[in-house]
PDB file of C-alpha atoms in Angstrom:
ATOM      1  CA  MET A   1      65.039   7.204 -29.869  1.00  0.00           C
ATOM      2  CA  THR A   2      65.338   6.599 -26.105  1.00  0.00           C
ATOM      3  CA  THR A   3      63.391   8.395 -23.460  1.00  0.00           C
ATOM      4  CA  SER A   4      64.091   8.618 -19.767  1.00  0.00           C
ATOM      5  CA  ARG A   5      61.780   6.710 -17.494  1.00  0.00           C
ATOM      6  CA  VAL A   6      63.067   8.436 -14.382  1.00  0.00           C
ATOM      7  CA  PRO A   7      60.203  10.294 -12.653  1.00  0.00           C
ATOM      8  CA  GLY A   8      60.716  14.032 -12.782  1.00  0.00           C
ATOM      9  CA  ALA A   9      63.493  13.752 -15.348  1.00  0.00           C
ATOM     10  CA  SER A  10      63.962  16.466 -17.923  1.00  0.00           C
ATOM     11  CA  PRO A  11      64.459  15.651 -21.623  1.00  0.00           C
ATOM     12  CA  ASP A  12      68.228  15.444 -21.119  1.00  0.00           C
ATOM     13  CA  GLY A  13      67.820  12.761 -18.405  1.00  0.00           C
ATOM     14  CA  THR A  14      68.643  14.914 -15.390  1.00  0.00           C
ATOM     15  CA  ARG A  15      66.325  15.325 -12.413  1.00  0.00           C
ATOM     16  CA  ASP A  16      64.820  18.592 -11.271  1.00  0.00           C
ATOM     17  CA  ASP A  17      65.411  20.087  -7.833  1.00  0.00           C
ATOM     18  CA  ALA A  18      62.031  18.953  -6.480  1.00  0.00           C
ATOM     19  CA  THR A  19      62.717  15.335  -7.462  1.00  0.00           C
ATOM     20  CA  ASN A  20      66.188  15.471  -5.950  1.00  0.00           C
ATOM     21  CA  ALA A  21      64.769  16.875  -2.712  1.00  0.00           C
ATOM     22  CA  ARG A  22      62.075  14.182  -2.576  1.00  0.00           C
ATOM     23  CA  LEU A  23      64.628  11.422  -3.181  1.00  0.00           C
ATOM     24  CA  ALA A  24      66.955  12.855  -0.533  1.00  0.00           C
ATOM     25  CA  GLN A  25      64.095  12.896   1.988  1.00  0.00           C
ATOM     26  CA  GLU A  26      63.102   9.327   1.110  1.00  0.00           C
ATOM     27  CA  ASN A  27      66.724   8.209   1.466  1.00  0.00           C
ATOM     28  CA  ALA A  28      66.960   9.837   4.906  1.00  0.00           C
ATOM     29  CA  GLN A  29      63.735   8.135   6.013  1.00  0.00           C
ATOM     30  CA  LEU A  30      65.006   4.743   4.874  1.00  0.00           C
ATOM     31  CA  ARG A  31      68.289   5.240   6.728  1.00  0.00           C
ATOM     32  CA  GLN A  32      66.387   6.163   9.896  1.00  0.00           C
ATOM     33  CA  ALA A  33      64.211   3.059   9.547  1.00  0.00           C
ATOM     34  CA  VAL A  34      67.278   0.812   9.188  1.00  0.00           C
ATOM     35  CA  ASN A  35      68.927   2.406  12.235  1.00  0.00           C
ATOM     36  CA  SER A  36      65.739   2.100  14.276  1.00  0.00           C
ATOM     37  CA  HIS A  37      65.373  -1.566  13.289  1.00  0.00           C
ATOM     38  CA  ALA A  38      68.956  -2.273  14.367  1.00  0.00           C
ATOM     39  CA  THR A  39      68.319  -0.609  17.742  1.00  0.00           C
ATOM     40  CA  VAL A  40      65.171  -2.677  18.296  1.00  0.00           C
ATOM     41  CA  ASP A  41      67.068  -5.851  17.363  1.00  0.00           C
ATOM     42  CA  GLN A  42      69.808  -5.023  19.877  1.00  0.00           C
ATOM     43  CA  ALA A  43      67.236  -4.434  22.626  1.00  0.00           C
ATOM     44  CA  ILE A  44      65.576  -7.766  21.791  1.00  0.00           C
ATOM     45  CA  GLY A  45      69.014  -9.353  22.211  1.00  0.00           C
ATOM     46  CA  VAL A  46      69.368  -7.746  25.636  1.00  0.00           C
ATOM     47  CA  LEU A  47      65.978  -9.097  26.740  1.00  0.00           C
ATOM     48  CA  THR A  48      66.761 -12.506  25.270  1.00  0.00           C
ATOM     49  CA  ALA A  49      70.036 -12.716  27.180  1.00  0.00           C
ATOM     50  CA  ILE A  50      68.911 -11.252  30.505  1.00  0.00           C
ATOM     51  CA  HIS A  51      65.401 -12.653  30.786  1.00  0.00           C
ATOM     52  CA  ARG A  52      65.876 -15.812  28.698  1.00  0.00           C
ATOM     53  CA  LEU A  53      63.076 -14.887  26.306  1.00  0.00           C
ATOM     54  CA  VAL A  54      62.765 -16.056  22.730  1.00  0.00           C
ATOM     55  CA  PRO A  55      63.227 -13.171  20.275  1.00  0.00           C
ATOM     56  CA  ALA A  56      59.515 -12.963  19.408  1.00  0.00           C
ATOM     57  CA  ALA A  57      58.675 -12.590  23.104  1.00  0.00           C
ATOM     58  CA  GLY A  58      61.418  -9.960  23.437  1.00  0.00           C
ATOM     59  CA  PHE A  59      59.770  -7.921  20.697  1.00  0.00           C
ATOM     60  CA  ASP A  60      56.375  -8.349  22.360  1.00  0.00           C
ATOM     61  CA  VAL A  61      57.838  -7.050  25.630  1.00  0.00           C
ATOM     62  CA  LEU A  62      59.272  -3.972  23.891  1.00  0.00           C
ATOM     63  CA  ARG A  63      55.967  -3.357  22.106  1.00  0.00           C
ATOM     64  CA  GLU A  64      53.973  -3.656  25.342  1.00  0.00           C
ATOM     65  CA  ILE A  65      56.284  -1.251  27.165  1.00  0.00           C
ATOM     66  CA  SER A  66      55.981   1.180  24.274  1.00  0.00           C
ATOM     67  CA  GLN A  67      52.200   1.023  24.265  1.00  0.00           C
ATOM     68  CA  ARG A  68      51.743   1.145  28.030  1.00  0.00           C
ATOM     69  CA  THR A  69      54.155   4.057  28.530  1.00  0.00           C
ATOM     70  CA  ASN A  70      53.095   5.891  25.349  1.00  0.00           C
ATOM     71  CA  THR A  71      56.723   5.926  24.202  1.00  0.00           C
ATOM     72  CA  LYS A  72      57.993   5.243  20.697  1.00  0.00           C
ATOM     73  CA  LEU A  73      59.307   1.718  20.223  1.00  0.00           C
ATOM     74  CA  HIS A  74      62.804   2.818  19.191  1.00  0.00           C
ATOM     75  CA  THR A  75      63.006   5.045  22.285  1.00  0.00           C
ATOM     76  CA  VAL A  76      62.098   2.101  24.531  1.00  0.00           C
ATOM     77  CA  ALA A  77      64.726   0.032  22.720  1.00  0.00           C
ATOM     78  CA  GLU A  78      67.365   2.730  23.285  1.00  0.00           C
ATOM     79  CA  THR A  79      66.416   2.825  26.976  1.00  0.00           C
ATOM     80  CA  VAL A  80      66.769  -0.961  27.334  1.00  0.00           C
ATOM     81  CA  ILE A  81      70.178  -0.882  25.640  1.00  0.00           C
ATOM     82  CA  ALA A  82      71.327   1.941  27.940  1.00  0.00           C
ATOM     83  CA  TRP A  83      70.092  -0.097  30.918  1.00  0.00           C
ATOM     84  CA  ALA A  84      72.175  -3.056  29.766  1.00  0.00           C
ATOM     85  CA  LEU A  85      75.161  -0.704  29.699  1.00  0.00           C
ATOM     86  CA  GLY A  86      74.593   0.407  33.289  1.00  0.00           C
ATOM     87  CA  GLN A  87      72.133   3.295  33.066  1.00  0.00           C
ATOM     88  CA  PRO A  88      69.083   3.226  35.352  1.00  0.00           C
ATOM     89  CA  LEU A  89      65.689   2.468  33.841  1.00  0.00           C
ATOM     90  CA  PRO A  90      63.002   5.122  34.209  1.00  0.00           C
ATOM     91  CA  ASP A  91      60.489   3.946  36.834  1.00  0.00           C
ATOM     92  CA  ALA A  92      57.591   3.533  34.391  1.00  0.00           C
ATOM     93  CA  VAL A  93      59.705   1.521  31.946  1.00  0.00           C
ATOM     94  CA  GLY A  94      61.097  -0.637  34.760  1.00  0.00           C
ATOM     95  CA  ARG A  95      57.617  -1.435  36.084  1.00  0.00           C
ATOM     96  CA  GLU A  96      56.295  -2.286  32.634  1.00  0.00           C
ATOM     97  CA  LEU A  97      59.376  -4.355  31.824  1.00  0.00           C
ATOM     98  CA  GLU A  98      58.948  -6.431  34.974  1.00  0.00           C
ATOM     99  CA  ALA A  99      55.232  -6.895  34.323  1.00  0.00           C
ATOM    100  CA  ALA A 100      55.694  -7.848  30.664  1.00  0.00           C
ATOM    101  CA  VAL A 101      58.465 -10.348  31.455  1.00  0.00           C
ATOM    102  CA  ARG A 102      56.315 -11.813  34.242  1.00  0.00           C
ATOM    103  CA  ARG A 103      53.446 -12.250  31.778  1.00  0.00           C
ATOM    104  CA  ARG A 104      55.758 -14.070  29.372  1.00  0.00           C
ATOM    105  CA  SER A 105      56.956 -16.334  32.191  1.00  0.00           C
ATOM    106  CA  ASP A 106      53.351 -17.071  33.149  1.00  0.00           C
ATOM    107  CA  GLU A 107      52.554 -17.903  29.519  1.00  0.00           C
ATOM    108  CA  ARG A 108      55.428 -20.390  29.394  1.00  0.00           C
ATOM    109  CA  ARG A 109      54.039 -22.133  32.471  1.00  0.00           C
ATOM    110  CA  ALA A 110      50.392 -22.007  31.340  1.00  0.00           C
ATOM    111  CA  PRO A 111      50.336 -25.346  29.451  1.00  0.00           C
ATOM    112  CA  ASP A 112      51.396 -27.180  32.626  1.00  0.00           C
ATOM    113  CA  SER A 113      48.361 -25.789  34.450  1.00  0.00           C
ATOM    114  CA  GLY A 114      45.933 -27.085  31.836  1.00  0.00           C
ATOM    115  CA  ALA A 115      45.294 -23.673  30.343  1.00  0.00           C
ATOM    116  CA  GLY A 116      46.513 -24.952  27.005  1.00  0.00           C
ATOM    117  CA  ARG A 117      44.092 -27.902  26.897  1.00  0.00           C
ATOM    118  CA  PRO A 118      41.112 -27.505  24.581  1.00  0.00           C
ATOM    119  CA  ASP A 119      38.652 -28.356  27.344  1.00  0.00           C
ATOM    120  CA  GLY A 120      40.391 -26.075  29.866  1.00  0.00           C
ATOM    121  CA  ALA A 121      40.599 -28.939  32.369  1.00  0.00           C
ATOM    122  CA  PRO A 122      43.648 -29.300  34.595  1.00  0.00           C
ATOM    123  CA  PRO A 123      46.103 -32.063  33.687  1.00  0.00           C
ATOM    124  CA  ALA A 124      45.254 -35.534  34.899  1.00  0.00           C
ATOM    125  CA  ARG A 125      46.808 -36.334  38.264  1.00  0.00           C
ATOM    126  CA  ASP A 126      49.126 -39.268  38.566  1.00  0.00           C
ATOM    127  CA  SER A 127      47.694 -41.572  41.237  1.00  0.00           C
ATOM    128  CA  ALA A 128      51.201 -42.384  42.445  1.00  0.00           C
ATOM    129  CA  THR A 129      52.011 -38.748  43.218  1.00  0.00           C
ATOM    130  CA  GLY A 130      48.912 -37.333  44.505  1.00  0.00           C
TER     131      GLY A 130
END
C-alpha cells in the first residue's frame, strides 16, 4: 500500500484548493525574488562599469542608498538601471550615490595613508623623497 506524502493531499493523491493556492502564492514569491535579484545584479554591473567598483562594493553602494533614502533595494536598483539608460536620477538617490561611491574611493586609498596599519601610524617616509 502506498500513501501520498504530499502535504494537503487527499487519499487519491490530489491536492485541495487551499494547498494549491498556497503553492501558487509561494511560486509567485519565488519568481519575484529571482526577478529582483536579477535587477540588483544588473545595477551592480552598472556601478562596476561606471564607477570602477568591485561587485561587492557595488552591492554595498546600493544597500547604503536604499537605507539612507528609505527605499527598497530593488527600487534603487531599477533607478540605477534607468539612469544608465539615460533617465535622470532623483536628487536624493544622486546625492547618496555620489557619497557612497566617494566613501568607497576613500576606502581604497586608506591603506596608503596608514589607516590600514595595526598601529595606525602613517607609512614610513622615504628619506630620498621627503
